[in-house]
Amino acid sequence: MSDYPSVLYVATPYALCFGALINEKTVMTDARCLYPFQDQSETPSEVQGVLAPKYLMVAAPTVNVSTIMHNIQLSIEVYTNVSQAGYRASTFMGMVGTYVDNSTFYAVNTSAVHAYYPQSQYVDSAEQNFDVGIVTLMRPIDGADTALLQLDDLDANVAGLSALTFSPSDTTNDAAAQQKLYQGIDLTKARKTDVSSLSRSNCDTNYMDAFGLKNMKSFDGHSLPNNGSPIYCSSMYDNTTKCSLDTSIRISDSASDINSVDLNSTLFFVTSGSQIRLVSVGLPHLFEVQSGSSDSCKSNGFVYFPRTGLYTDWLGWVTSGSFSSSGTWTDKPLPSSNVAEFVNGGCAGGILPSSIQTAFIAAMVSVLASFSIIL
C-alpha cells in the first residue's frame, strides 16, 4: 500500500472500504459504505440513512492498522442482527474514540452520499446509480498525495488499468469469499490485479443483456448526468471465477447457471505520473453465466463497477470546489447553474468549508438529508 499514498481505508461498524484522498481533508468513497442499510424499516434510528461521522473512521495503511482493526472486530462481532445494529455502532464509536487523531487514524467531521442514491437501491439493475460518497476529516493530512479523478469514458483495454483489493491471508479463487470484515486481512498490503476494460458499447450491451433491459435508463427516477451510463465494465479478472472462459456462452442465456454477486470493496485506477487516477471505488458486481460441472465449468461474463467520475457536479458542490480538466480537485466553486439541481432538488450534502453562508446551508442540508432518506 505504500506505493499508493492517496489510498486510505474508510472503516464503519459494518464494513471496511477503500477511499481516495482528493484534497488534504476530503476522502472519496462509495455510497454503499456510508449508507449500509437498504431496508430502513428494521434498522435502529441511530444508524438509518447516512452514517453519522461518529460512526466512521479513516485509517492510513500503516503497520499497526491490522492489529487494531482486529481488536475492533472482536469487540463488535457479537452484534450480528439488524436489530442490534445500534449496539454495534455504539461499541464501534467507543473504540474509535480510543484511536483517532493520531498519525494512523483520522476522525471524520462530515459524511454525505448522493441524495438520489437511496432511491436506486430498490431496483437491482440500478444499484450502482449515484453510488458516490464523501467524508471530510477533522484535521488535514499534511503533505499527503492526492488522487486525480477519471473524467472521460473508458475505451476497451485501457493501458495500466488495475484493481486494488484487500489482501487476505489465504489465497482463494472466490473473490466474494476472500475475506470477512477485518478478519485475515493484512491492511498494510493490497492485491493489485491487471484489468481489461470493455468498450462503452460492449459494457452497456452486456449490462442490458444481463438484466433484460431495452436501454440503460433502468428505473423511473432521476436522470444520470449528461444521460451517461452509471457503470464501467471489465472482463472477468483473476480471483473472480474458477471457470475457464468460453465466449460462445451467451450472457443473456437464462437456461444456464447464473453467478451474480457483489465482490469486495475495490479501487480501480490507472497510474498518472506519481499519482493515481481514480476510475472507480466501490463494490464491483460479477455477472457470470456458467455451464458444465462445478469441477470443470466454463463461463462467460463481465464485471461492472460504479462510474465515480460521472458525478463531478455533485462532488464539486458538496466540497465547495470543482474538478479541473485534468481531474484535479480545486477550491474554485462551480458556476451557480451547475449547483441549482442540488440546492433545489434535495441532494444531501453538508461538507462545505466555513463561510458567511455556512450556518444557513448547514441547516438546509440537515433538512434535505433527512428528506433524502425517504426518496
CSV table of C-alpha atoms in Angstrom, one decimal:
chain,number,residue,atom,x,y,z
A,1,MET,CA,0.0,0.0,0.0
A,2,SER,CA,3.0,2.3,0.4
A,3,ASP,CA,3.0,2.6,-3.4
A,4,TYR,CA,-0.3,4.4,-3.3
A,5,PRO,CA,-0.2,7.1,-0.6
A,6,SER,CA,-3.5,8.6,-1.6
A,7,VAL,CA,-5.4,5.4,-0.9
A,8,LEU,CA,-6.9,5.1,2.6
A,9,TYR,CA,-9.4,2.9,4.4
A,10,VAL,CA,-12.9,4.1,5.5
A,11,ALA,CA,-14.0,2.0,8.5
A,12,THR,CA,-17.6,1.7,9.7
A,13,PRO,CA,-19.2,-0.7,12.2
A,14,TYR,CA,-20.4,-2.8,9.2
A,15,ALA,CA,-17.7,-2.6,6.5
A,16,LEU,CA,-14.2,-1.7,5.6
A,17,CYS,CA,-13.9,0.2,2.4
A,18,PHE,CA,-11.3,1.8,0.2
A,19,GLY,CA,-11.2,5.6,-0.1
A,20,ALA,CA,-9.1,8.0,-2.1
A,21,LEU,CA,-7.9,11.4,-0.9
A,22,ILE,CA,-8.8,14.2,-3.3
A,23,ASN,CA,-7.6,17.0,-1.1
A,24,GLU,CA,-5.9,17.2,2.3
A,25,LYS,CA,-9.2,16.8,4.2
A,26,THR,CA,-11.6,15.0,1.8
A,27,VAL,CA,-11.8,11.3,1.1
A,28,MET,CA,-14.0,9.9,-1.7
A,29,THR,CA,-15.6,6.5,-1.2
A,30,ASP,CA,-18.7,4.7,-2.3
A,31,ALA,CA,-22.2,5.4,-1.1
A,32,ARG,CA,-22.8,1.8,0.0
A,33,CYS,CA,-20.1,2.1,2.5
A,34,LEU,CA,-21.7,5.1,4.2
A,35,TYR,CA,-25.3,4.1,3.7
A,36,PRO,CA,-25.2,0.4,4.8
A,37,PHE,CA,-28.9,-0.5,5.2
A,38,GLN,CA,-31.2,-0.6,2.2
A,39,ASP,CA,-34.3,-1.5,4.3
A,40,GLN,CA,-34.7,1.3,6.8
A,41,SER,CA,-37.9,-0.2,8.4
A,42,GLU,CA,-36.0,-2.7,10.6
A,43,THR,CA,-32.9,-0.5,11.2
A,44,PRO,CA,-32.4,1.3,14.5
A,45,SER,CA,-33.0,5.0,14.1
A,46,GLU,CA,-29.4,6.0,15.0
A,47,VAL,CA,-27.9,4.2,12.0
A,48,GLN,CA,-30.6,4.9,9.4
A,49,GLY,CA,-29.6,6.7,6.2
A,50,VAL,CA,-26.1,8.1,6.0
A,51,LEU,CA,-23.9,7.0,8.9
A,52,ALA,CA,-23.1,9.9,11.3
A,53,PRO,CA,-19.4,10.9,11.5
A,54,LYS,CA,-19.1,9.5,15.0
A,55,TYR,CA,-19.6,6.0,13.5
A,56,LEU,CA,-16.8,6.4,10.9
A,57,MET,CA,-13.0,6.4,11.0
A,58,VAL,CA,-10.4,6.9,8.3
A,59,ALA,CA,-7.3,4.8,8.5
A,60,ALA,CA,-3.9,5.0,6.9
A,61,PRO,CA,-2.4,1.7,5.9
A,62,THR,CA,0.4,1.5,8.4
A,63,VAL,CA,1.9,-1.4,10.3
A,64,ASN,CA,-0.4,-1.3,13.4
A,65,VAL,CA,-3.6,-0.9,11.5
A,66,SER,CA,-4.4,-4.6,11.1
A,67,THR,CA,-4.0,-5.4,14.8
A,68,ILE,CA,-6.2,-2.5,15.9
A,69,MET,CA,-8.8,-3.4,13.3
A,70,HIS,CA,-8.9,-7.0,14.5
A,71,ASN,CA,-9.4,-5.7,18.1
A,72,ILE,CA,-12.3,-3.6,17.0
A,73,GLN,CA,-13.8,-6.5,15.1
A,74,LEU,CA,-13.6,-8.7,18.2
A,75,SER,CA,-15.5,-6.0,20.2
A,76,ILE,CA,-18.4,-5.6,17.7
A,77,GLU,CA,-18.8,-9.0,16.1
A,78,VAL,CA,-21.2,-10.2,18.9
A,79,TYR,CA,-23.9,-8.0,17.4
A,80,THR,CA,-24.9,-9.8,14.3
A,81,ASN,CA,-28.6,-9.0,13.8
A,82,VAL,CA,-30.0,-5.9,12.1
A,83,SER,CA,-31.9,-5.1,15.3
A,84,GLN,CA,-28.5,-5.0,17.1
A,85,ALA,CA,-27.0,-2.6,14.6
A,86,GLY,CA,-27.3,0.3,17.0
A,87,TYR,CA,-25.4,-1.6,19.7
A,88,ARG,CA,-22.7,-2.5,17.2
A,89,ALA,CA,-22.4,1.1,16.1
A,90,SER,CA,-22.1,2.4,19.7
A,91,THR,CA,-19.4,-0.1,20.5
A,92,PHE,CA,-17.5,0.8,17.4
A,93,MET,CA,-17.8,4.5,18.3
A,94,GLY,CA,-16.3,3.8,21.7
A,95,MET,CA,-13.3,2.1,20.1
A,96,VAL,CA,-12.9,4.9,17.5
A,97,GLY,CA,-12.6,7.4,20.3
A,98,THR,CA,-9.5,5.5,21.6
A,99,TYR,CA,-7.6,5.5,18.4
A,100,VAL,CA,-8.5,8.6,16.3
A,101,ASP,CA,-6.4,11.8,15.9
A,102,ASN,CA,-3.0,10.2,15.6
A,103,SER,CA,-0.8,9.6,12.6
A,104,THR,CA,-2.7,6.4,11.7
A,105,PHE,CA,-6.4,7.0,12.3
A,106,TYR,CA,-8.4,10.2,11.5
A,107,ALA,CA,-11.7,11.4,13.0
A,108,VAL,CA,-14.4,12.2,10.5
A,109,ASN,CA,-16.1,15.6,10.5
A,110,THR,CA,-18.8,15.2,7.9
A,111,SER,CA,-20.3,12.5,5.7
A,112,ALA,CA,-22.6,12.5,2.7
A,113,VAL,CA,-23.9,10.4,-0.2
A,114,HIS,CA,-25.6,11.5,-3.3
A,115,ALA,CA,-29.2,12.0,-2.3
A,116,TYR,CA,-30.5,10.2,-5.3
A,117,TYR,CA,-28.6,7.1,-4.3
A,118,PRO,CA,-31.1,5.6,-1.8
A,119,GLN,CA,-33.8,5.7,-4.5
A,120,SER,CA,-31.8,3.5,-6.8
A,121,GLN,CA,-31.4,0.7,-4.2
A,122,TYR,CA,-34.9,-0.6,-4.8
A,123,VAL,CA,-34.1,-1.8,-8.3
A,124,ASP,CA,-31.4,-4.4,-8.8
A,125,SER,CA,-30.3,-3.1,-12.2
A,126,ALA,CA,-29.8,0.4,-10.7
A,127,GLU,CA,-27.9,-0.5,-7.6
A,128,GLN,CA,-24.8,1.4,-8.7
A,129,ASN,CA,-26.5,4.5,-9.9
A,130,PHE,CA,-25.4,7.6,-8.0
A,131,ASP,CA,-23.0,5.4,-5.9
A,132,VAL,CA,-20.7,8.0,-4.6
A,133,GLY,CA,-19.9,9.3,-1.2
A,134,ILE,CA,-17.6,11.8,0.6
A,135,VAL,CA,-16.2,12.1,4.1
A,136,THR,CA,-14.2,15.0,5.4
A,137,LEU,CA,-11.6,14.8,8.2
A,138,MET,CA,-11.4,16.7,11.4
A,139,ARG,CA,-7.8,17.6,10.6
A,140,PRO,CA,-5.9,17.7,7.3
A,141,ILE,CA,-3.3,15.1,6.3
A,142,ASP,CA,-0.5,17.5,5.7
A,143,GLY,CA,1.7,16.8,2.7
A,144,ALA,CA,-0.3,13.9,1.6
A,145,ASP,CA,-0.5,12.9,-2.1
A,146,THR,CA,-3.9,13.2,-3.7
A,147,ALA,CA,-5.6,11.2,-6.4
A,148,LEU,CA,-6.8,12.5,-9.7
A,149,LEU,CA,-10.3,11.6,-10.9
A,150,GLN,CA,-11.1,9.9,-14.2
A,151,LEU,CA,-13.5,12.2,-16.0
A,152,ASP,CA,-13.6,10.6,-19.5
A,153,ASP,CA,-15.3,7.4,-20.5
A,154,LEU,CA,-13.1,4.3,-20.7
A,155,ASP,CA,-12.1,2.7,-24.0
A,156,ALA,CA,-11.5,-1.0,-24.5
A,157,ASN,CA,-8.3,-2.3,-22.9
A,158,VAL,CA,-7.2,0.9,-21.3
A,159,ALA,CA,-3.5,0.7,-20.6
A,160,GLY,CA,-2.5,0.2,-17.0
A,161,LEU,CA,-6.0,-0.2,-15.6
A,162,SER,CA,-5.7,-2.1,-12.2
A,163,ALA,CA,-7.9,-3.2,-9.4
A,164,LEU,CA,-6.8,-2.9,-5.8
A,165,THR,CA,-8.4,-5.3,-3.4
A,166,PHE,CA,-7.9,-6.4,0.2
A,167,SER,CA,-5.0,-8.9,0.6
A,168,PRO,CA,-6.4,-12.0,2.5
A,169,SER,CA,-4.1,-14.3,4.5
A,170,ASP,CA,-5.1,-17.3,2.3
A,171,THR,CA,-5.3,-17.2,-1.5
A,172,THR,CA,-8.7,-18.1,-2.9
A,173,ASN,CA,-10.2,-18.1,-6.4
A,174,ASP,CA,-13.6,-17.0,-5.0
A,175,ALA,CA,-13.5,-13.2,-4.9
A,176,ALA,CA,-16.7,-12.9,-3.0
A,177,ALA,CA,-15.4,-15.0,-0.1
A,178,GLN,CA,-11.8,-13.7,0.1
A,179,GLN,CA,-12.3,-12.2,3.5
A,180,LYS,CA,-14.7,-11.3,6.2
A,181,LEU,CA,-14.7,-7.9,7.9
A,182,TYR,CA,-11.2,-7.2,9.1
A,183,GLN,CA,-10.5,-11.0,9.6
A,184,GLY,CA,-7.4,-12.4,7.9
A,185,ILE,CA,-6.6,-9.2,6.1
A,186,ASP,CA,-3.2,-7.6,6.1
A,187,LEU,CA,-4.2,-4.0,5.8
A,188,THR,CA,-0.6,-2.8,5.1
A,189,LYS,CA,-0.8,-4.7,1.8
A,190,ALA,CA,-3.3,-4.9,-1.1
A,191,ARG,CA,-3.7,-7.2,-4.1
A,192,LYS,CA,-3.1,-5.4,-7.4
A,193,THR,CA,-4.7,-7.1,-10.4
A,194,ASP,CA,-4.5,-6.1,-14.1
A,195,VAL,CA,-7.9,-5.5,-15.5
A,196,SER,CA,-9.1,-5.4,-19.1
A,197,SER,CA,-11.7,-2.8,-19.6
A,198,LEU,CA,-14.6,-3.1,-22.1
A,199,SER,CA,-15.7,-0.6,-24.6
A,200,ARG,CA,-18.7,1.5,-23.8
A,201,SER,CA,-20.9,-0.3,-26.4
A,202,ASN,CA,-19.9,-3.7,-25.1
A,203,CYS,CA,-20.3,-2.7,-21.5
A,204,ASP,CA,-23.8,-1.4,-22.0
A,205,THR,CA,-24.8,-4.3,-24.2
A,206,ASN,CA,-23.7,-6.8,-21.6
A,207,TYR,CA,-25.4,-5.0,-18.9
A,208,MET,CA,-28.7,-4.8,-20.8
A,209,ASP,CA,-28.5,-8.5,-21.7
A,210,ALA,CA,-27.8,-9.4,-18.1
A,211,PHE,CA,-30.8,-7.5,-16.8
A,212,GLY,CA,-33.1,-7.8,-19.8
A,213,LEU,CA,-33.2,-4.0,-20.3
A,214,LYS,CA,-34.1,-2.2,-23.5
A,215,ASN,CA,-31.9,0.8,-22.6
A,216,MET,CA,-29.6,2.0,-19.8
A,217,LYS,CA,-32.3,4.0,-18.1
A,218,SER,CA,-33.0,1.2,-15.6
A,219,PHE,CA,-35.5,2.8,-13.3
A,220,ASP,CA,-38.0,5.7,-13.2
A,221,GLY,CA,-36.1,8.2,-11.2
A,222,HIS,CA,-33.6,11.0,-11.6
A,223,SER,CA,-31.7,11.1,-14.8
A,224,LEU,CA,-28.0,10.4,-14.7
A,225,PRO,CA,-25.7,13.4,-15.5
A,226,ASN,CA,-25.4,14.0,-19.2
A,227,ASN,CA,-27.5,10.9,-19.8
A,228,GLY,CA,-24.4,8.9,-19.1
A,229,SER,CA,-24.0,5.2,-18.2
A,230,PRO,CA,-23.6,4.7,-14.5
A,231,ILE,CA,-21.0,1.9,-14.8
A,232,TYR,CA,-17.7,0.9,-16.3
A,233,CYS,CA,-17.1,-2.7,-17.2
A,234,SER,CA,-14.2,-5.2,-17.5
A,235,SER,CA,-13.7,-8.8,-18.4
A,236,MET,CA,-13.6,-11.2,-15.5
A,237,TYR,CA,-10.2,-11.0,-13.9
A,238,ASP,CA,-8.0,-13.0,-11.5
A,239,ASN,CA,-9.9,-14.4,-8.5
A,240,THR,CA,-13.3,-13.6,-9.8
A,241,THR,CA,-14.1,-17.0,-11.2
A,242,LYS,CA,-13.0,-20.7,-11.1
A,243,CYS,CA,-14.3,-21.4,-14.6
A,244,SER,CA,-12.5,-21.2,-17.9
A,245,LEU,CA,-13.6,-18.6,-20.4
A,246,ASP,CA,-16.0,-19.7,-23.2
A,247,THR,CA,-17.1,-16.7,-25.2
A,248,SER,CA,-19.7,-18.8,-27.1
A,249,ILE,CA,-21.9,-18.8,-23.9
A,250,ARG,CA,-24.5,-16.0,-24.2
A,251,ILE,CA,-24.7,-13.7,-21.2
A,252,SER,CA,-28.4,-13.4,-21.8
A,253,ASP,CA,-28.9,-17.2,-21.7
A,254,SER,CA,-31.1,-17.7,-18.6
A,255,ALA,CA,-31.1,-21.5,-19.1
A,256,SER,CA,-27.5,-21.7,-17.7
A,257,ASP,CA,-26.4,-21.3,-14.2
A,258,ILE,CA,-26.0,-17.6,-13.2
A,259,ASN,CA,-23.4,-16.4,-10.7
A,260,SER,CA,-24.4,-12.8,-9.8
A,261,VAL,CA,-22.7,-11.5,-6.7
A,262,ASP,CA,-21.2,-8.3,-5.2
A,263,LEU,CA,-17.4,-8.5,-4.9
A,264,ASN,CA,-15.5,-6.9,-2.1
A,265,SER,CA,-14.5,-3.3,-1.8
A,266,THR,CA,-12.2,-2.4,-4.8
A,267,LEU,CA,-10.5,0.6,-6.1
A,268,PHE,CA,-9.9,0.8,-9.8
A,269,PHE,CA,-7.2,3.1,-11.0
A,270,VAL,CA,-4.6,3.9,-13.6
A,271,THR,CA,-1.2,5.4,-12.8
A,272,SER,CA,-0.7,9.0,-13.8
A,273,GLY,CA,2.9,10.0,-13.2
A,274,SER,CA,3.5,9.9,-9.4
A,275,GLN,CA,-0.3,10.0,-8.8
A,276,ILE,CA,-3.1,7.5,-9.4
A,277,ARG,CA,-6.1,8.4,-11.5
A,278,LEU,CA,-9.2,7.1,-9.7
A,279,VAL,CA,-11.5,5.3,-12.1
A,280,SER,CA,-13.9,3.8,-9.5
A,281,VAL,CA,-14.3,3.0,-5.9
A,282,GLY,CA,-17.0,0.7,-4.6
A,283,LEU,CA,-18.3,-2.9,-4.7
A,284,PRO,CA,-17.9,-4.4,-8.2
A,285,HIS,CA,-20.5,-6.8,-9.3
A,286,LEU,CA,-19.7,-10.1,-11.1
A,287,PHE,CA,-22.3,-11.4,-13.6
A,288,GLU,CA,-21.3,-14.8,-14.9
A,289,VAL,CA,-23.1,-17.4,-17.0
A,290,GLN,CA,-21.8,-20.9,-16.4
A,291,SER,CA,-22.1,-24.3,-17.9
A,292,GLY,CA,-20.5,-27.7,-17.1
A,293,SER,CA,-19.8,-29.2,-13.7
A,294,SER,CA,-18.5,-27.3,-10.7
A,295,ASP,CA,-15.1,-29.1,-11.2
A,296,SER,CA,-14.7,-28.2,-14.8
A,297,CYS,CA,-17.1,-25.4,-15.6
A,298,LYS,CA,-16.9,-22.9,-18.5
A,299,SER,CA,-18.3,-19.5,-18.3
A,300,ASN,CA,-18.7,-16.1,-19.9
A,301,GLY,CA,-19.4,-12.8,-18.1
A,302,PHE,CA,-18.2,-9.4,-17.0
A,303,VAL,CA,-17.6,-7.3,-14.0
A,304,TYR,CA,-19.2,-3.9,-13.7
A,305,PHE,CA,-18.4,-1.1,-11.2
A,306,PRO,CA,-19.5,2.4,-10.4
A,307,ARG,CA,-18.5,5.2,-12.7
A,308,THR,CA,-17.3,7.5,-9.9
A,309,GLY,CA,-16.3,10.5,-12.2
A,310,LEU,CA,-19.9,10.8,-13.5
A,311,TYR,CA,-20.9,12.9,-10.6
A,312,THR,CA,-18.4,15.8,-10.6
A,313,ASP,CA,-21.1,18.5,-10.2
A,314,TRP,CA,-22.3,16.9,-7.0
A,315,LEU,CA,-18.8,16.3,-5.8
A,316,GLY,CA,-17.9,19.9,-6.5
A,317,TRP,CA,-21.0,21.3,-4.8
A,318,VAL,CA,-20.6,19.1,-1.7
A,319,THR,CA,-17.0,20.1,-1.3
A,320,SER,CA,-17.3,23.7,-2.4
A,321,GLY,CA,-14.9,23.1,-5.2
A,322,SER,CA,-14.7,21.7,-8.7
A,323,PHE,CA,-12.5,19.4,-10.8
A,324,SER,CA,-10.2,20.7,-13.5
A,325,SER,CA,-10.0,19.1,-16.9
A,326,SER,CA,-7.0,17.0,-15.6
A,327,GLY,CA,-9.2,15.5,-12.8
A,328,THR,CA,-7.6,17.5,-10.0
A,329,TRP,CA,-9.8,18.9,-7.3
A,330,THR,CA,-9.6,22.7,-6.9
A,331,ASP,CA,-11.1,25.2,-4.5
A,332,LYS,CA,-12.8,27.1,-7.4
A,333,PRO,CA,-16.6,26.8,-6.8
A,334,LEU,CA,-18.9,25.5,-9.6
A,335,PRO,CA,-21.0,28.0,-11.5
A,336,SER,CA,-24.3,28.6,-9.9
A,337,SER,CA,-26.1,27.0,-12.8
A,338,ASN,CA,-24.3,23.7,-12.1
A,339,VAL,CA,-25.4,23.6,-8.4
A,340,ALA,CA,-29.1,24.6,-8.8
A,341,GLU,CA,-30.2,20.9,-9.0
A,342,PHE,CA,-28.5,20.1,-5.7
A,343,VAL,CA,-29.7,23.1,-3.8
A,344,ASN,CA,-33.2,22.9,-5.1
A,345,GLY,CA,-33.5,19.2,-5.7
A,346,GLY,CA,-32.9,17.7,-2.2
A,347,CYS,CA,-29.4,16.5,-2.8
A,348,ALA,CA,-27.8,15.5,0.5
A,349,GLY,CA,-24.6,17.5,1.3
A,350,GLY,CA,-23.1,19.2,4.3
A,351,ILE,CA,-19.4,19.3,3.5
A,352,LEU,CA,-18.9,23.0,2.9
A,353,PRO,CA,-16.0,25.0,4.3
A,354,SER,CA,-16.6,27.9,6.6
A,355,SER,CA,-18.1,31.0,5.0
A,356,ILE,CA,-20.7,33.6,5.8
A,357,GLN,CA,-23.3,31.2,4.5
A,358,THR,CA,-22.3,28.2,6.5
A,359,ALA,CA,-24.9,28.4,9.2
A,360,PHE,CA,-27.8,28.7,6.8
A,361,ILE,CA,-26.5,26.0,4.4
A,362,ALA,CA,-25.9,23.6,7.3
A,363,ALA,CA,-29.5,24.0,8.5
A,364,MET,CA,-30.8,23.5,4.9
A,365,VAL,CA,-28.7,20.4,4.3
A,366,SER,CA,-29.8,18.8,7.5
A,367,VAL,CA,-33.4,19.0,6.4
A,368,LEU,CA,-32.6,17.9,2.9
A,369,ALA,CA,-30.5,15.0,4.1
A,370,SER,CA,-33.4,13.8,6.2
A,371,PHE,CA,-35.7,14.1,3.2
A,372,SER,CA,-33.3,12.1,1.0
A,373,ILE,CA,-33.7,9.0,3.2
A,374,ILE,CA,-37.3,8.6,2.1
A,375,LEU,CA,-36.8,9.1,-1.6
